[in-house]
Coordinates of C-alpha atoms in Angstrom, one line a residue:
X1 CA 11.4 27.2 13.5
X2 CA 10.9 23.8 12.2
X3 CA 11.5 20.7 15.3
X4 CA 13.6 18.2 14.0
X5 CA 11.6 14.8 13.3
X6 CA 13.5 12.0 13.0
X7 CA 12.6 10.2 9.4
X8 CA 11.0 6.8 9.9
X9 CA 9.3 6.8 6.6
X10 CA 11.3 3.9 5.9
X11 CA 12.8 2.1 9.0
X12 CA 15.2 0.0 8.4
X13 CA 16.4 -0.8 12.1
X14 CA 14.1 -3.1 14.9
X15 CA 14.5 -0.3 17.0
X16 CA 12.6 1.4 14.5
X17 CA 10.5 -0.9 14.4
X18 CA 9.4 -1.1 17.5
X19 CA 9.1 2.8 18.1
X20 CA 6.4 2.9 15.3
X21 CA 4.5 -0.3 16.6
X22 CA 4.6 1.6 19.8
X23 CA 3.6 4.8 18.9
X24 CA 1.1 3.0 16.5
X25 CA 0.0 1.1 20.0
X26 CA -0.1 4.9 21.4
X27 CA -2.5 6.2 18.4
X28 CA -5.0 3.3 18.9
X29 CA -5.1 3.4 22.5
X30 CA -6.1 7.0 22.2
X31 CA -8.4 7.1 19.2
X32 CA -10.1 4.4 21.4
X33 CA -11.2 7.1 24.0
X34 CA -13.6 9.5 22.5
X35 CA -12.2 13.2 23.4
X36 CA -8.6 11.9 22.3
X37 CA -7.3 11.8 19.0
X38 CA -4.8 9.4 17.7
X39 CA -3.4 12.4 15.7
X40 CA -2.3 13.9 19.0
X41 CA -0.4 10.7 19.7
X42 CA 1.2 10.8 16.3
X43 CA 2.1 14.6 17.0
X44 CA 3.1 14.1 20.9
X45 CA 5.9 10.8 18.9
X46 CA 7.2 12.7 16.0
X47 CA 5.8 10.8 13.4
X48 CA 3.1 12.9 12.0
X49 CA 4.7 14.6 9.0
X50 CA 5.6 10.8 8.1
X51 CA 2.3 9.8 8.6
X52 CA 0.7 12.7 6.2
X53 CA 3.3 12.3 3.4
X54 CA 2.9 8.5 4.0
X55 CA -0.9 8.7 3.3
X56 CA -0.2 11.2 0.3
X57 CA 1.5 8.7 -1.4
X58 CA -1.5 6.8 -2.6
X59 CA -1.4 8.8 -5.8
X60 CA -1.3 8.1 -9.1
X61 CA 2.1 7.4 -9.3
X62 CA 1.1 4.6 -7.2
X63 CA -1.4 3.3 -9.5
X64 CA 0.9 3.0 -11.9
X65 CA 3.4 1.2 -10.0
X66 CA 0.7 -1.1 -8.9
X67 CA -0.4 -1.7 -12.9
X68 CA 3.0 -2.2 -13.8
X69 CA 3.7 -4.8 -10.8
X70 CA 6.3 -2.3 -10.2
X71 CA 6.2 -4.0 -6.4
X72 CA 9.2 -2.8 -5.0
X73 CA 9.0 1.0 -6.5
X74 CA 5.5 1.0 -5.1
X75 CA 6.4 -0.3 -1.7
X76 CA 9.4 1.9 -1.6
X77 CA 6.9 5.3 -3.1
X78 CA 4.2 4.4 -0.7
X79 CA 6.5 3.5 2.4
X80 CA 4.9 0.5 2.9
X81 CA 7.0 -0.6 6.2
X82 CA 6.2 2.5 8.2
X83 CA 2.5 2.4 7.8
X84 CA 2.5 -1.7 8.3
X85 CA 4.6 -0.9 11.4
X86 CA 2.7 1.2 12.5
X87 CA -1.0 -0.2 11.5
X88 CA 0.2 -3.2 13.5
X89 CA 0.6 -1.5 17.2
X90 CA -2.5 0.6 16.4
X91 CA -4.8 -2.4 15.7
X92 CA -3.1 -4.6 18.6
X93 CA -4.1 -1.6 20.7
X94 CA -7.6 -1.7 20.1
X95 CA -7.6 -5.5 20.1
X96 CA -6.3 -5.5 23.4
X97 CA -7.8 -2.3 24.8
X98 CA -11.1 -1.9 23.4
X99 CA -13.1 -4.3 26.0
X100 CA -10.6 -2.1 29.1
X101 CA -10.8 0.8 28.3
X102 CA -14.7 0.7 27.6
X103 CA -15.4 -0.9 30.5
X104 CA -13.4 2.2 32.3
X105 CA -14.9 5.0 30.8
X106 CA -18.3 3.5 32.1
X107 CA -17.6 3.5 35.3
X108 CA -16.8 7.0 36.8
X109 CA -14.1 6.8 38.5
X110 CA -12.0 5.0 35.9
X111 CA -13.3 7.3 33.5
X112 CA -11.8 10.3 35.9
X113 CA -8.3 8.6 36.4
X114 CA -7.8 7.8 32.2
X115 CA -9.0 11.1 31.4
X116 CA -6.5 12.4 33.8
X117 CA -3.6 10.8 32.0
X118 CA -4.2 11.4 29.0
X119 CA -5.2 15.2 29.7
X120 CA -1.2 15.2 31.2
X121 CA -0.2 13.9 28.0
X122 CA -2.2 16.8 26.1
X123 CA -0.8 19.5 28.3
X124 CA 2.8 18.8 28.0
X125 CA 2.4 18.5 24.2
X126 CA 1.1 21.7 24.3
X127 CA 4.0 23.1 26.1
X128 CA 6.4 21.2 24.2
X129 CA 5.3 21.7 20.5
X130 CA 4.5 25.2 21.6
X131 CA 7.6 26.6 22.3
X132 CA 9.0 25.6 18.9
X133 CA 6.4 27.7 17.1
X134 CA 7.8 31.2 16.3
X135 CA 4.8 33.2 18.2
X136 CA 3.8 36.6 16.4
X137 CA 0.6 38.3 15.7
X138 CA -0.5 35.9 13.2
X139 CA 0.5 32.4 14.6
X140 CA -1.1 34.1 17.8
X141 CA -4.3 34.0 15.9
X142 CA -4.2 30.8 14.3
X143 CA -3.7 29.6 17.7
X144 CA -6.9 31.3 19.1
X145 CA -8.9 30.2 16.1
X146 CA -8.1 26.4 16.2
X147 CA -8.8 26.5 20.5
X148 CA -12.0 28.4 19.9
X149 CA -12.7 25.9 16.6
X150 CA -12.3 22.8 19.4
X151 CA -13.8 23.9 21.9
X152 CA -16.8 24.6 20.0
X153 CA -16.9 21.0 18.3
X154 CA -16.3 19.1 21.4
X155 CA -19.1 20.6 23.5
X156 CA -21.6 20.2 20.5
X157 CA -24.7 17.8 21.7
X158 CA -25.0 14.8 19.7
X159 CA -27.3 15.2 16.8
X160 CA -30.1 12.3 15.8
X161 CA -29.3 12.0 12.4
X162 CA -30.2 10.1 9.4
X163 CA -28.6 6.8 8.3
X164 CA -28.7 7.2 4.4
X165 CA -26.0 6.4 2.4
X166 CA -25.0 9.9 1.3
X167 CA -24.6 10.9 5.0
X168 CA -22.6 7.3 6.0
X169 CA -20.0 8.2 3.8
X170 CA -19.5 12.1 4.8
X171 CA -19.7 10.8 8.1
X172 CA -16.7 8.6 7.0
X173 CA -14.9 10.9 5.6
X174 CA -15.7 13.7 8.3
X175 CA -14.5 11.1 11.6
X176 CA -11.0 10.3 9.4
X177 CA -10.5 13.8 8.8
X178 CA -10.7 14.9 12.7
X179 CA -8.6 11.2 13.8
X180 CA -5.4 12.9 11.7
X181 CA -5.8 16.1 13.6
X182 CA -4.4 16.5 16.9
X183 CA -7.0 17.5 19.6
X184 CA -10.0 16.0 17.9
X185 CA -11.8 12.6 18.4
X186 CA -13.1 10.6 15.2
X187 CA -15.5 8.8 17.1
X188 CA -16.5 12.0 18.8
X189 CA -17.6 13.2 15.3
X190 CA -19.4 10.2 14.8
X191 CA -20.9 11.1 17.8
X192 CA -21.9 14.4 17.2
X193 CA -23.0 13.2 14.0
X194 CA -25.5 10.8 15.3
X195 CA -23.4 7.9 13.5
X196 CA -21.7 6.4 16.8
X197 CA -24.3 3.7 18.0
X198 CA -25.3 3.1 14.3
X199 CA -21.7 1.9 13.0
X200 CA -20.8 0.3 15.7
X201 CA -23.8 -2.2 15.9
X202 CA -23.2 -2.3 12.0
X203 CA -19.6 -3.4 12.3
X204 CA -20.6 -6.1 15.1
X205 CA -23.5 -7.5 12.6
X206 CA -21.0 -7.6 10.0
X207 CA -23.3 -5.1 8.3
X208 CA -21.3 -4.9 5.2
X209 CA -22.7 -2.2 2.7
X210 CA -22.6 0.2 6.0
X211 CA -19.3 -0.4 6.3
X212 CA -18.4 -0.4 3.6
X213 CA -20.0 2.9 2.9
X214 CA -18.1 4.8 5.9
X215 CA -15.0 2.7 4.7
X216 CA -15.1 4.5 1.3
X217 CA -15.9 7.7 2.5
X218 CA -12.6 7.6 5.4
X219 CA -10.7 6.5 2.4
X220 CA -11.3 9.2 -0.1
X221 CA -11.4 11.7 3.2
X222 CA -8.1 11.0 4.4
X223 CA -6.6 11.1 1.2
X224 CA -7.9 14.2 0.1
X225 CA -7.0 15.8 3.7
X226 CA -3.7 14.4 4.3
X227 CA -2.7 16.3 0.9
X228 CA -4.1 19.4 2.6
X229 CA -2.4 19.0 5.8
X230 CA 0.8 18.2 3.6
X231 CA 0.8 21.5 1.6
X232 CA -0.1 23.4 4.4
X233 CA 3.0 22.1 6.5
X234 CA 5.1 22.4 3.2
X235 CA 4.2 26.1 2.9
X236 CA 3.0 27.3 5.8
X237 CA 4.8 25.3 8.9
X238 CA 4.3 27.9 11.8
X239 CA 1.0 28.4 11.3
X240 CA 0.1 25.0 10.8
X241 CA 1.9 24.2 14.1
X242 CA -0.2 27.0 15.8
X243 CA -3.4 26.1 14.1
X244 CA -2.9 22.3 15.6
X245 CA -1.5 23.7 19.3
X246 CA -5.0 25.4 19.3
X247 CA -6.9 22.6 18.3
X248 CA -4.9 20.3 21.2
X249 CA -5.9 23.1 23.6
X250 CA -9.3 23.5 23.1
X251 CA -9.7 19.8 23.3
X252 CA -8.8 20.1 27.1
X253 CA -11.6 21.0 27.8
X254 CA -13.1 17.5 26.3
X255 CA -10.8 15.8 28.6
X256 CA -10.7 17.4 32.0
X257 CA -11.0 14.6 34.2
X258 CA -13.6 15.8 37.0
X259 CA -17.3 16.7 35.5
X260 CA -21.1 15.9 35.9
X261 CA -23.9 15.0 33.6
X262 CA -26.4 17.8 33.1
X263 CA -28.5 15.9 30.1
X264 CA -29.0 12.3 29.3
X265 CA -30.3 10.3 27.2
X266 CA -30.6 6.6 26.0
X267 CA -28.9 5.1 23.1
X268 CA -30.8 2.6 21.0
X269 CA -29.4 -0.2 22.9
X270 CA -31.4 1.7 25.8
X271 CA -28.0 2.6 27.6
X272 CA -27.5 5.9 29.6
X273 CA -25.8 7.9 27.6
X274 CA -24.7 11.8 28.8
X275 CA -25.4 14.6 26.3
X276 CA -24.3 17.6 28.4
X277 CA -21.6 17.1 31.0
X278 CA -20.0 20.4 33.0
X279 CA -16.6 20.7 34.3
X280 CA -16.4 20.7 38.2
X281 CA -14.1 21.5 40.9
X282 CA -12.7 18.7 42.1
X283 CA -13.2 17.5 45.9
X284 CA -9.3 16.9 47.4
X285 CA -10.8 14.7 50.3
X286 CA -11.8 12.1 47.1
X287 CA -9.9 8.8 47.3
X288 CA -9.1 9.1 43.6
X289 CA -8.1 12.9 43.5
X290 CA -4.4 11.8 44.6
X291 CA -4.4 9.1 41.9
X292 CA -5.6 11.5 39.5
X293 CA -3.0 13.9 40.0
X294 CA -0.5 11.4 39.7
X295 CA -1.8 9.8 36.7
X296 CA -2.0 13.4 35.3
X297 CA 1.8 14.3 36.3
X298 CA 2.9 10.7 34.8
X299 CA 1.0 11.4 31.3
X300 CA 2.7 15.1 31.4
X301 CA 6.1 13.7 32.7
X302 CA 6.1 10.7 30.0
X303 CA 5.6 13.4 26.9
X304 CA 8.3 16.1 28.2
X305 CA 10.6 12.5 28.7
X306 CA 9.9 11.5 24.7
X307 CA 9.9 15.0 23.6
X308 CA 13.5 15.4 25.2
X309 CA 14.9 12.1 24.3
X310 CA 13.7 12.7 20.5
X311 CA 15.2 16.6 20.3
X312 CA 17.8 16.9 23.5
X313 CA 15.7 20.3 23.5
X314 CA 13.0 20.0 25.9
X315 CA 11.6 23.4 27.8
X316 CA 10.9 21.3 31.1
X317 CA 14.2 19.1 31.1
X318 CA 16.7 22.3 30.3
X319 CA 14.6 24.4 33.2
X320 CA 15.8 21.6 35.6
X321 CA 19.2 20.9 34.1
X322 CA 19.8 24.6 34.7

């Protein structure tokens, strides 16, 4: 059973607006946070069949619009107002959170109470999007497969790779390709790929042909992926559905707020950096476990909230209005 998503692909009211500059906002706040993914956000605010079909749209159909100066065709074709909507509150979010939220997963504590939020906010999409998926046997299995597919990627250790070109731009295409799916980080994959450190320092020393090079290979990795994802929700919606459930599942593990470093390293700024962190039990008698908690119960209260306002169909919501 398909959910109902409400079409934004071409907003026309400021309360639409708004929505996608804040769920935009949402998506850069997480893709900030590596464990999150901005996808999950997009999935948790209804928008992400927009968002795929939205990327789609760079075709060729759009080059020749854009040849012919065709202007309002192309803006209409490539719905131009939703993705500037919601570009917007995704770049003002890591404008305005980058330096916070950095400074908070450094510290432990901080690090803790965010990933406590946001692992509420993961849970109750699970719940939420879950129960619209018609379980059998095989969306069962697709489930499975994405958790076990997640869970293996997010406990891989960082590699030490090479910084050719060839490898930039797979990196580039391999970090846009996990942002779009829910329950996997883009900059964990640069991570894991060794590329993390590397295009960061190159984007501060405006170290153009390195961005550039990542730039090009996100480009042409989105837009070959989000045509993917698009047939795959066209043809095959419940498993799809399943298949991105699991994924958001097996990234729990990423983002279980209480854990300890077993292996560390530095970075090549010479900063400690954990390569191996376990999940822990957490102590109650902590000052922060209470905050945790509530942080965690806000994050899964806030999705269940959106979820019901969006579909008037939420599990949690009708349990208590019984």
């Amino acid at each position: 059973m398909k959910p109902t998503e409400t079409d934004l692909s071409q907003p026309r009211t400021l309360a639409q607006y708004l929505r996608l500059f804040l769920t935009g906002f949402a998506m850069g706040a997480a893709d900030i946070v590596p464990g999150v993914s901005g996808g999950t956000m997009a999935f948790i605010l209804g928008v992400y069949e927009s968002l795929i079909n939205a990327i789609k749209s760079f075709n060729i159909q759009a080059l020749r619009l854009a040849l012919s100066l065709k202007l309002a065709r192309l803006f209409e074709h490539i719905s131009l107002r939703f993705l500037l909507a919601l570009g917007l509150g995704l770049l003002t979010a890591v404008l305005l959170l980058s330096s916070f939220l950095s400074a908070t997963l450094d510290d432990e504590t901080g690090r803790a109470l965010l990933f406590a939020f946001f692992f509420g906010l993961v849970l109750a999409s699970i719940l939420s999007i879950g129960v619209k998926v018609s379980w059998e046997a095989s969306s069962a299995l697709t489930f499975a497969l994405g958790a076990l597919a997640a869970f293996i990627i997010v406990n891989i250790v960082p590699a030490q790779a090479d910084h050719s070109t060839p490898m930039l731009f797979v990196s580039g295409m391999i970090a846009i390709t996990a942002m779009i799916l829910p329950g996997i980080s883009g900059s964990f994959m640069l991570l894991i790929l060794g590329q993390y450190d590397y295009v960061l320092t190159a984007v501060s020393e405006r170290d153009l042909q390195t961005v550039i090079t990542v730039g090009l290979g996100a480009v042409v990795g989105i837009i070959a992926f989000s045509r993917v994802l698009s047939y795959l929700l066209a043809h095959y919606y419940n498993l799809t559905v399943a298949l991105l459930v699991g994924f958001m599942a097996g990234s729990l593990w990423k983002i279980y707020p209480w854990k300890e470093c077993l292996e560390s390293d530095l970075d090549r700024h010479g900063d400690f950096r954990c390569l191996v962190e376990a999940n822990v039990v957490p102590n109650p008698a902590d000052d922060s476990f209470a905050l945790a908690l509530l942080l965690m119960l806000a994050g899964f209260l806030l999705v269940n909230a959106l979820d019901h306002m969006q579909t008037r169909a939420n599990p949690f919501f009708r349990l208590f209005a019984r």
